[in-house]
């Protein structure tokens, strides 16, 4: 096949760009560990109440300005709700659902997770600014879905 010089140049540039982007993405994912957050731990969704740590949902202080929130989600509430923590705290959320797929989004932050029955979801957020943050379920989970919300108050 006969190609013009300009066609060859454009082919080399296009394939070079594709390979270049793939290398950048691969480097970010594997070397810089910038892949999407993922946590694959499972539990029996029928036995959430008997399975640690979900047998005792609540807010636990685990270090200086460091908290662990063990939370179960079910139609149509977050347990525990109305969380209070001091400003500057790092909070590790450990969550699972007791029934259907729920969402866990904290307004004014980047926290946005899907909480599925049978899976343990973990997400960490640092709260520097005092205020009241709205926590919303953003996965349609039934007739009362739009009532499913709570708050986290940073003092
Ligand atoms: Cu929900």
Coordinates of N, CA, C and O and ligand atoms in Angstrom, one line a residue:
X1 N 0.9 -1.2 0.0 CA 0.0 0.0 0.0 C 0.9 1.2 0.0 O 1.8 1.3 0.8
X2 N 0.5 2.1 -0.9 CA 1.3 3.3 -1.0 C 0.7 4.5 -0.1 O -0.5 4.7 -0.2
X3 N 1.5 5.0 0.7 CA 1.0 6.1 1.6 C 1.8 7.4 1.3 O 3.0 7.3 1.0
X4 N 1.1 8.5 1.5 CA 1.8 9.7 1.4 C 2.6 9.9 2.7 O 2.3 9.4 3.7
X5 N 3.6 10.7 2.6 CA 4.5 11.0 3.7 C 3.6 11.7 4.9 O 3.8 11.3 6.0
X6 N 2.7 12.6 4.5 CA 1.9 13.3 5.5 C 1.0 12.3 6.2 O 0.7 12.4 7.4
X7 N 0.5 11.3 5.5 CA -0.4 10.3 6.1 C 0.4 9.5 7.1 O -0.1 9.2 8.2
X8 N 1.6 9.1 6.8 CA 2.5 8.4 7.7 C 2.7 9.2 9.0 O 2.6 8.7 10.1
X9 N 3.0 10.5 8.8 CA 3.3 11.3 9.9 C 2.1 11.4 10.9 O 2.2 11.2 12.1
X10 N 0.9 11.6 10.3 CA -0.3 11.7 11.1 C -0.6 10.3 11.8 O -1.1 10.3 13.0
X11 N -0.4 9.2 11.1 CA -0.6 7.9 11.7 C 0.4 7.7 12.9 O -0.1 7.3 14.0
X12 N 1.6 8.1 12.8 CA 2.6 8.0 13.9 C 2.2 8.9 15.0 O 2.2 8.5 16.2
X13 N 1.8 10.1 14.7 CA 1.3 11.0 15.8 C 0.1 10.5 16.5 O 0.1 10.4 17.8
X14 N -0.9 10.0 15.8 CA -2.1 9.5 16.5 C -1.8 8.3 17.3 O -2.2 8.2 18.5
X15 N -1.1 7.3 16.8 CA -0.7 6.1 17.6 C 0.2 6.5 18.8 O 0.0 5.9 19.9
X16 N 1.1 7.4 18.5 CA 1.9 7.9 19.6 C 1.1 8.5 20.7 O 1.4 8.2 21.9
X17 N 0.1 9.3 20.4 CA -0.8 9.9 21.4 C -1.5 8.8 22.2 O -1.6 8.9 23.4
X18 N -2.1 7.8 21.5 CA -2.9 6.8 22.2 C -2.0 6.0 23.2 O -2.3 5.9 24.3
X19 N -0.8 5.7 22.7 CA 0.2 4.9 23.6 C 0.6 5.8 24.7 O 0.6 5.4 25.9
X20 N 0.8 7.1 24.4 CA 1.2 8.1 25.5 C 0.2 8.2 26.6 O 0.5 8.1 27.8
X21 N -1.1 8.3 26.2 CA -2.2 8.5 27.2 C -2.3 7.2 28.0 O -2.6 7.2 29.2
X22 N -2.2 6.0 27.3 CA -2.3 4.8 28.1 C -1.1 4.6 29.1 O -1.4 4.2 30.2
X23 N 0.0 5.1 28.7 CA 1.2 5.0 29.6 C 0.9 6.0 30.8 O 1.2 5.6 32.0
X24 N 0.4 7.2 30.6 CA 0.1 8.1 31.7 C -0.9 7.5 32.6 O -0.7 7.5 33.8
X25 N -2.0 7.0 32.0 CA -3.1 6.4 32.9 C -2.5 5.2 33.7 O -2.8 5.1 34.9
X26 N -1.7 4.4 33.0 CA -1.2 3.2 33.7 C -0.2 3.7 34.8 O -0.2 3.1 36.0
X27 N 0.6 4.7 34.6 CA 1.5 5.2 35.6 C 0.8 5.8 36.8 O 1.1 5.5 37.9
X28 N -0.3 6.6 36.5 CA -1.1 7.1 37.6 C -1.8 6.1 38.4 O -1.8 6.1 39.6
X29 N -2.3 5.0 37.8 CA -3.0 4.0 38.5 C -2.1 3.1 39.3 O -2.3 2.9 40.5
X30 N -1.0 2.6 38.7 CA -0.2 1.6 39.4 C 0.9 2.2 40.2 O 1.2 1.8 41.3
X31 N 1.6 3.3 39.6 CA 2.7 3.8 40.4 C 2.3 4.9 41.4 O 2.8 4.9 42.5
X32 N 1.4 5.7 41.0 CA 0.9 6.8 41.9 C -0.3 6.4 42.7 O -0.8 7.1 43.6
X33 N -0.8 5.2 42.4 CA -2.0 4.6 43.1 C -3.2 5.6 43.1 O -3.8 5.9 44.1
X34 N -3.5 6.2 41.9 CA -4.5 7.1 41.8 C -5.8 6.5 41.2 O -6.7 7.2 40.7
X35 N -5.9 5.2 41.3 CA -7.1 4.5 40.8 C -8.3 4.9 41.7 O -8.2 5.5 42.8
X36 N -9.5 4.6 41.2 CA -10.7 5.0 42.0 C -10.7 4.2 43.3 O -10.2 3.1 43.4
X37 N -11.2 4.8 44.4 CA -11.1 4.1 45.7 C -12.0 2.9 45.6 O -13.1 2.9 45.1
X38 N -11.4 1.8 46.1 CA -12.2 0.6 46.1 C -11.9 -0.3 47.3 O -10.8 -0.3 47.8
X39 N -12.9 -0.9 47.8 CA -12.7 -1.7 49.0 C -13.6 -2.9 48.8 O -14.8 -2.8 48.7
X40 N -13.0 -4.1 48.7 CA -13.8 -5.2 48.5 C -13.8 -6.2 49.7 O -12.9 -7.0 49.9
X41 N -14.8 -5.9 50.6 CA -15.0 -6.8 51.7 C -16.4 -7.1 51.8 O -17.3 -6.2 51.6
X42 N -16.8 -8.3 52.0 CA -18.1 -8.7 52.0 C -18.6 -9.2 53.4 O -17.8 -9.5 54.2
X43 N -19.9 -9.2 53.5 CA -20.5 -9.8 54.7 C -21.9 -10.3 54.3 O -22.4 -10.0 53.3
X44 N -22.5 -11.1 55.2 CA -23.8 -11.7 55.0 C -24.8 -10.6 55.2 O -25.0 -10.1 56.4
X45 N -25.5 -10.1 54.2 CA -26.5 -9.0 54.4 C -27.6 -9.3 55.3 O -28.3 -8.4 55.8
X46 N -27.9 -10.6 55.5 CA -29.0 -11.0 56.4 C -28.5 -10.9 57.9 O -29.4 -10.9 58.8
X47 N -27.2 -10.8 58.1 CA -26.7 -10.9 59.5 C -25.9 -9.7 59.9 O -25.0 -9.8 60.6
X48 N -26.3 -8.5 59.3 CA -25.6 -7.3 59.6 C -25.5 -7.0 61.1 O -24.5 -6.7 61.6
X49 N -26.7 -7.1 61.8 CA -26.8 -6.8 63.2 C -25.9 -7.7 64.1 O -25.5 -7.3 65.2
X50 N -25.5 -8.9 63.6 CA -24.7 -9.8 64.4 C -23.2 -9.7 64.0 O -22.4 -10.3 64.6
X51 N -22.9 -9.0 62.8 CA -21.6 -9.0 62.3 C -20.8 -7.8 62.8 O -21.3 -6.6 62.6
X52 N -19.6 -8.0 63.4 CA -18.8 -6.9 63.8 C -18.2 -6.2 62.6 O -17.9 -6.9 61.6
X53 N -18.0 -4.9 62.6 CA -18.3 -3.9 63.6 C -19.8 -3.4 63.6 O -20.2 -2.6 64.4
X54 N -20.6 -4.0 62.7 CA -22.0 -3.4 62.5 C -22.9 -3.8 63.6 O -24.1 -3.3 63.6
X55 N -22.5 -4.7 64.5 CA -23.4 -4.9 65.7 C -23.4 -3.8 66.6 O -24.3 -3.7 67.5
X56 N -22.4 -2.9 66.5 CA -22.4 -1.7 67.4 C -22.2 -0.4 66.5 O -21.1 0.1 66.5
X57 N -23.2 0.0 65.8 CA -23.0 1.3 65.0 C -22.8 2.5 65.9 O -23.3 2.5 67.0
X58 N -22.0 3.4 65.5 CA -21.7 4.6 66.3 C -20.5 5.3 65.9 O -19.8 5.0 64.9
X59 N -20.2 6.4 66.6 CA -19.0 7.2 66.4 C -18.0 6.9 67.4 O -18.2 6.9 68.6
X60 N -16.8 6.5 67.0 CA -15.7 6.1 67.9 C -14.5 6.9 67.7 O -14.1 7.1 66.5
X61 N -13.9 7.4 68.8 CA -12.7 8.2 68.7 C -11.5 7.1 68.7 O -11.4 6.3 69.6
X62 N -10.7 7.1 67.6 CA -9.7 6.1 67.5 C -8.3 6.7 67.6 O -7.3 6.0 67.6
X63 N -8.2 8.1 67.7 CA -6.9 8.7 67.8 C -7.1 10.2 68.0 O -8.3 10.6 68.2
X64 N -6.0 10.9 68.0 CA -6.1 12.4 68.2 C -6.8 13.0 66.9 O -6.2 12.8 65.8
X65 N -7.9 13.6 67.0 CA -8.7 14.1 65.9 C -9.0 13.1 64.8 O -9.0 13.4 63.7
X66 N -9.1 11.8 65.3 CA -9.4 10.8 64.3 C -10.6 10.0 64.8 O -10.6 9.5 65.9
X67 N -11.6 9.8 64.0 CA -12.8 9.1 64.3 C -13.2 8.1 63.3 O -12.8 8.1 62.2
X68 N -13.9 7.0 63.9 CA -14.4 6.0 63.0 C -15.9 6.0 63.2 O -16.4 6.0 64.3
X69 N -16.6 6.1 62.1 CA -18.0 6.0 62.1 C -18.5 4.7 61.5 O -18.3 4.5 60.3
X70 N -19.0 3.8 62.3 CA -19.5 2.6 61.9 C -21.0 2.8 61.6 O -21.8 3.1 62.5
X71 N -21.4 2.7 60.4 CA -22.8 3.1 60.0 C -23.5 2.0 59.2 O -22.9 1.4 58.3
X72 N -24.8 1.8 59.6 CA -25.6 0.9 58.7 C -26.7 1.8 58.1 O -27.2 2.8 58.7
X73 N -27.0 1.5 56.8 CA -28.0 2.2 56.1 C -29.2 1.3 55.8 O -28.9 0.1 55.5
X74 N -30.4 1.8 56.0 CA -31.5 1.0 55.7 C -32.7 2.0 55.3 O -32.6 3.2 55.6
X75 N -33.7 1.5 54.7 CA -34.8 2.3 54.4 C -35.4 2.9 55.6 O -35.9 2.2 56.5
X76 N -35.5 4.2 55.9 CA -34.9 5.3 55.1 C -34.0 6.1 56.0 O -34.3 7.3 56.2
X77 N -33.1 5.4 56.7 CA -32.3 6.2 57.6 C -30.8 5.7 57.7 O -30.5 4.6 57.3
X78 N -30.0 6.6 58.2 CA -28.6 6.4 58.5 C -28.5 6.2 60.0 O -29.0 7.0 60.8
X79 N -27.8 5.1 60.4 CA -27.6 4.8 61.8 C -26.1 4.7 62.1 O -25.5 3.8 61.6
X80 N -25.5 5.6 62.8 CA -26.0 6.7 63.5 C -26.3 7.9 62.6 O -25.7 8.0 61.6
X81 N -27.3 8.8 63.1 CA -27.5 10.0 62.4 C -27.1 11.2 63.2 O -26.7 11.0 64.4
X82 N -27.2 12.3 62.7 CA -26.8 13.6 63.4 C -25.5 13.5 64.1 O -25.4 13.6 65.3
X83 N -24.5 13.2 63.4 CA -23.1 13.0 63.9 C -22.5 14.3 64.3 O -22.7 15.3 63.6
X84 N -21.7 14.4 65.4 CA -21.0 15.6 65.7 C -19.6 15.3 65.9 O -19.2 14.3 66.6
X85 N -18.7 16.1 65.3 CA -17.3 15.9 65.5 C -16.6 17.2 65.6 O -17.1 18.2 65.0
X86 N -15.4 17.3 66.2 CA -14.7 18.6 66.3 C -14.0 18.9 64.9 O -13.7 18.0 64.2
X87 N -13.9 20.2 64.7 CA -13.2 20.7 63.4 C -11.8 20.1 63.4 O -11.1 20.0 64.4
X88 N -11.3 19.8 62.2 CA -10.0 19.3 62.0 C -9.9 17.8 62.1 O -8.8 17.2 62.1
X89 N -11.1 17.1 62.3 CA -11.0 15.7 62.4 C -11.0 15.0 61.1 O -11.6 15.4 60.1
X90 N -10.3 13.8 61.2 CA -10.4 12.9 60.0 C -11.3 11.8 60.4 O -11.2 11.2 61.5
X91 N -12.3 11.6 59.5 CA -13.3 10.6 59.8 C -13.3 9.4 58.8 O -13.3 9.6 57.6
X92 N -13.2 8.2 59.4 CA -13.2 7.0 58.5 C -14.6 6.4 58.6 O -15.1 6.0 59.7
X93 N -15.4 6.5 57.5 CA -16.7 5.9 57.5 C -16.6 4.5 57.0 O -16.0 4.1 56.0
X94 N -17.2 3.6 57.8 CA -17.3 2.2 57.5 C -18.8 1.8 57.4 O -19.5 2.0 58.4
X95 N -19.3 1.5 56.2 CA -20.7 1.4 56.0 C -21.1 0.1 55.3 O -20.4 -0.5 54.6
X96 N -22.4 -0.3 55.6 CA -23.0 -1.3 54.8 C -24.5 -1.1 54.8 O -25.0 -0.3 55.6
X97 N -25.2 -1.7 53.9 CA -26.6 -1.6 53.8 C -27.3 -2.8 54.4 O -26.8 -3.9 54.2
X98 N -28.4 -2.6 55.0 CA -29.2 -3.8 55.5 C -30.3 -4.2 54.6 O -30.9 -5.3 54.8
X99 N -30.5 -3.5 53.5 CA -31.6 -3.9 52.6 C -31.2 -3.7 51.1 O -30.7 -4.6 50.5
X100 N -31.4 -2.5 50.6 CA -31.2 -2.3 49.2 C -30.0 -1.3 49.0 O -29.3 -1.0 50.0
X101 N -29.7 -1.0 47.8 CA -28.6 -0.1 47.5 C -28.9 1.3 47.9 O -30.0 1.8 47.5
X102 N -28.1 1.9 48.7 CA -28.2 3.3 49.1 C -27.0 4.1 48.7 O -26.0 3.5 48.3
X103 N -27.1 5.4 48.7 CA -26.0 6.3 48.4 C -25.6 7.0 49.7 O -26.4 7.1 50.6
X104 N -24.4 7.4 49.7 CA -23.9 8.2 50.8 C -23.1 9.4 50.3 O -21.9 9.2 49.8
X105 N -23.7 10.5 50.3 CA -23.1 11.7 49.7 C -23.1 12.8 50.8 O -24.1 13.0 51.5
X106 N -21.9 13.4 51.0 CA -21.9 14.5 51.9 C -21.7 15.8 51.1 O -20.7 16.0 50.4
X107 N -22.7 16.7 51.2 CA -22.7 17.9 50.5 C -21.5 18.8 50.9 O -21.1 18.7 52.0
X108 N -21.0 19.6 50.0 CA -19.8 20.4 50.2 C -18.5 19.7 50.4 O -17.5 20.2 50.8
X109 N -18.5 18.3 50.1 CA -17.3 17.6 50.1 C -17.2 16.7 48.9 O -18.2 16.7 48.1
X110 N -16.1 15.9 48.7 CA -16.1 15.0 47.6 C -16.6 13.6 47.9 O -16.4 12.7 47.1
X111 N -17.1 13.5 49.1 CA -17.6 12.2 49.6 C -18.8 11.8 48.8 O -19.8 12.5 48.9
X112 N -18.8 10.7 48.1 CA -19.9 10.2 47.4 C -19.7 8.7 47.1 O -18.9 8.3 46.4
X113 N -20.5 7.9 47.9 CA -20.2 6.4 47.8 C -21.5 5.7 47.6 O -22.6 6.2 48.0
X114 N -21.4 4.5 47.0 CA -22.6 3.7 46.9 C -22.5 2.6 48.0 O -21.4 2.1 48.2
X115 N -23.5 2.4 48.7 CA -23.5 1.4 49.8 C -24.4 0.3 49.5 O -25.6 0.5 49.4
X116 N -23.8 -0.9 49.3 CA -24.6 -2.0 48.8 C -24.7 -3.1 49.8 O -23.8 -3.3 50.6
X117 N -25.9 -3.8 49.9 CA -26.0 -4.9 50.8 C -25.0 -6.0 50.5 O -24.7 -6.3 49.3
X118 N -24.3 -6.5 51.5 CA -23.4 -7.6 51.3 C -21.9 -7.1 51.1 O -21.0 -7.9 51.1
X119 N -21.8 -5.8 51.0 CA -20.5 -5.2 50.8 C -20.2 -4.1 51.9 O -21.1 -3.4 52.4
X120 N -18.9 -4.0 52.3 CA -18.5 -3.0 53.3 C -17.8 -1.9 52.5 O -16.9 -2.1 51.8
X121 N -18.4 -0.7 52.7 CA -17.9 0.5 52.0 C -17.0 1.3 53.0 O -17.4 1.5 54.1
X122 N -15.9 1.7 52.6 CA -15.0 2.5 53.4 C -14.6 3.8 52.7 O -14.2 3.7 51.5
X123 N -14.8 4.9 53.4 CA -14.4 6.2 52.8 C -13.9 7.1 53.9 O -14.4 7.1 55.0
X124 N -12.8 7.9 53.6 CA -12.3 8.8 54.6 C -12.4 10.2 54.2 O -12.2 10.5 53.0
X125 N -12.7 11.1 55.2 CA -12.8 12.5 54.8 C -12.3 13.3 56.0 O -12.6 13.0 57.2
X126 N -11.5 14.4 55.7 CA -11.1 15.3 56.8 C -12.0 16.5 56.8 O -12.3 17.1 55.7
X127 N -12.5 16.9 57.9 CA -13.4 18.0 58.0 C -12.7 19.2 58.7 O -12.5 19.2 59.9
X128 N -12.3 20.2 58.0 CA -11.6 21.3 58.5 C -12.5 22.5 58.9 O -12.3 23.1 59.9
X129 N -13.5 22.7 58.0 CA -14.4 23.9 58.2 C -15.6 23.5 59.1 O -16.3 22.6 58.8
X130 N -15.8 24.3 60.2 CA -17.0 24.1 61.0 C -18.2 24.3 60.2 O -18.2 25.2 59.3
X131 N -19.3 23.7 60.6 CA -20.6 23.9 59.9 C -21.4 22.6 60.0 O -21.0 21.6 60.5
X132 N -22.6 22.7 59.4 CA -23.4 21.6 59.3 C -23.4 21.0 57.9 O -23.7 21.8 56.9
X133 N -23.0 19.8 57.7 CA -22.9 19.1 56.4 C -24.1 18.2 56.3 O -24.4 17.4 57.1
X134 N -24.8 18.3 55.1 CA -25.9 17.4 54.8 C -25.4 16.1 54.2 O -24.6 16.1 53.3
X135 N -25.9 15.0 54.8 CA -25.7 13.7 54.2 C -26.9 13.2 53.5 O -28.0 13.2 54.1
X136 N -26.8 12.8 52.3 CA -27.9 12.4 51.5 C -27.7 11.0 50.9 O -26.6 10.6 50.6
X137 N -28.9 10.3 50.8 CA -28.9 9.1 50.0 C -29.1 9.5 48.5 O -30.1 10.2 48.3
X138 N -28.3 9.2 47.6 CA -28.5 9.6 46.2 C -28.7 8.4 45.3 O -28.5 8.5 44.1
X139 N -29.1 7.2 45.9 CA -29.5 6.1 45.1 C -31.0 5.9 45.4 O -31.3 5.7 46.6
X140 N -31.9 5.9 44.4 CA -33.3 5.7 44.7 C -33.5 4.4 45.4 O -33.2 3.3 44.8
X141 N -34.1 4.5 46.6 CA -34.2 3.2 47.4 C -35.6 2.9 47.8 O -35.8 2.0 48.6
X142 N -36.6 3.7 47.4 CA -37.9 3.3 47.7 C -38.8 4.6 47.9 O -38.3 5.7 47.7
X143 N -40.0 4.4 48.4 CA -41.0 5.5 48.5 C -40.5 6.6 49.3 O -40.9 7.8 49.1
X144 N -39.7 6.3 50.4 CA -39.3 7.4 51.3 C -37.9 7.9 51.0 O -37.3 8.6 51.8
X145 N -37.4 7.6 49.8 CA -36.0 7.9 49.4 C -35.7 9.4 49.7 O -34.6 9.7 50.2
X146 N -36.6 10.3 49.3 CA -36.3 11.7 49.4 C -36.3 12.2 50.9 O -35.9 13.3 51.1
X147 N -36.7 11.3 51.8 CA -36.6 11.7 53.3 C -35.3 11.2 53.9 O -35.0 11.5 55.0
X148 N -34.6 10.4 53.1 CA -33.4 9.8 53.6 C -32.2 10.8 53.7 O -31.5 10.9 52.7
X149 N -32.0 11.4 54.8 CA -30.9 12.3 55.0 C -30.6 12.4 56.4 O -31.4 12.1 57.3
X150 N -29.4 12.9 56.7 CA -29.0 13.3 58.1 C -27.9 14.3 58.0 O -27.7 14.9 56.9
X151 N -27.3 14.6 59.1 CA -26.3 15.7 59.1 C -25.0 15.2 59.8 O -25.1 14.3 60.7
X152 N -23.9 15.9 59.5 CA -22.7 15.8 60.3 C -22.3 17.2 60.7 O -22.2 18.1 59.8
X153 N -22.3 17.4 62.0 CA -22.0 18.8 62.5 C -20.5 18.9 62.9 O -20.1 18.1 63.7
X154 N -19.8 19.8 62.3 CA -18.4 20.0 62.6 C -18.3 21.3 63.5 O -18.7 22.3 63.1
X155 N -17.8 21.1 64.7 CA -17.8 22.2 65.7 C -16.4 22.8 65.8 O -15.4 22.0 65.9
Ligands
LIG1 CU1 -31.5 5.2 50.5

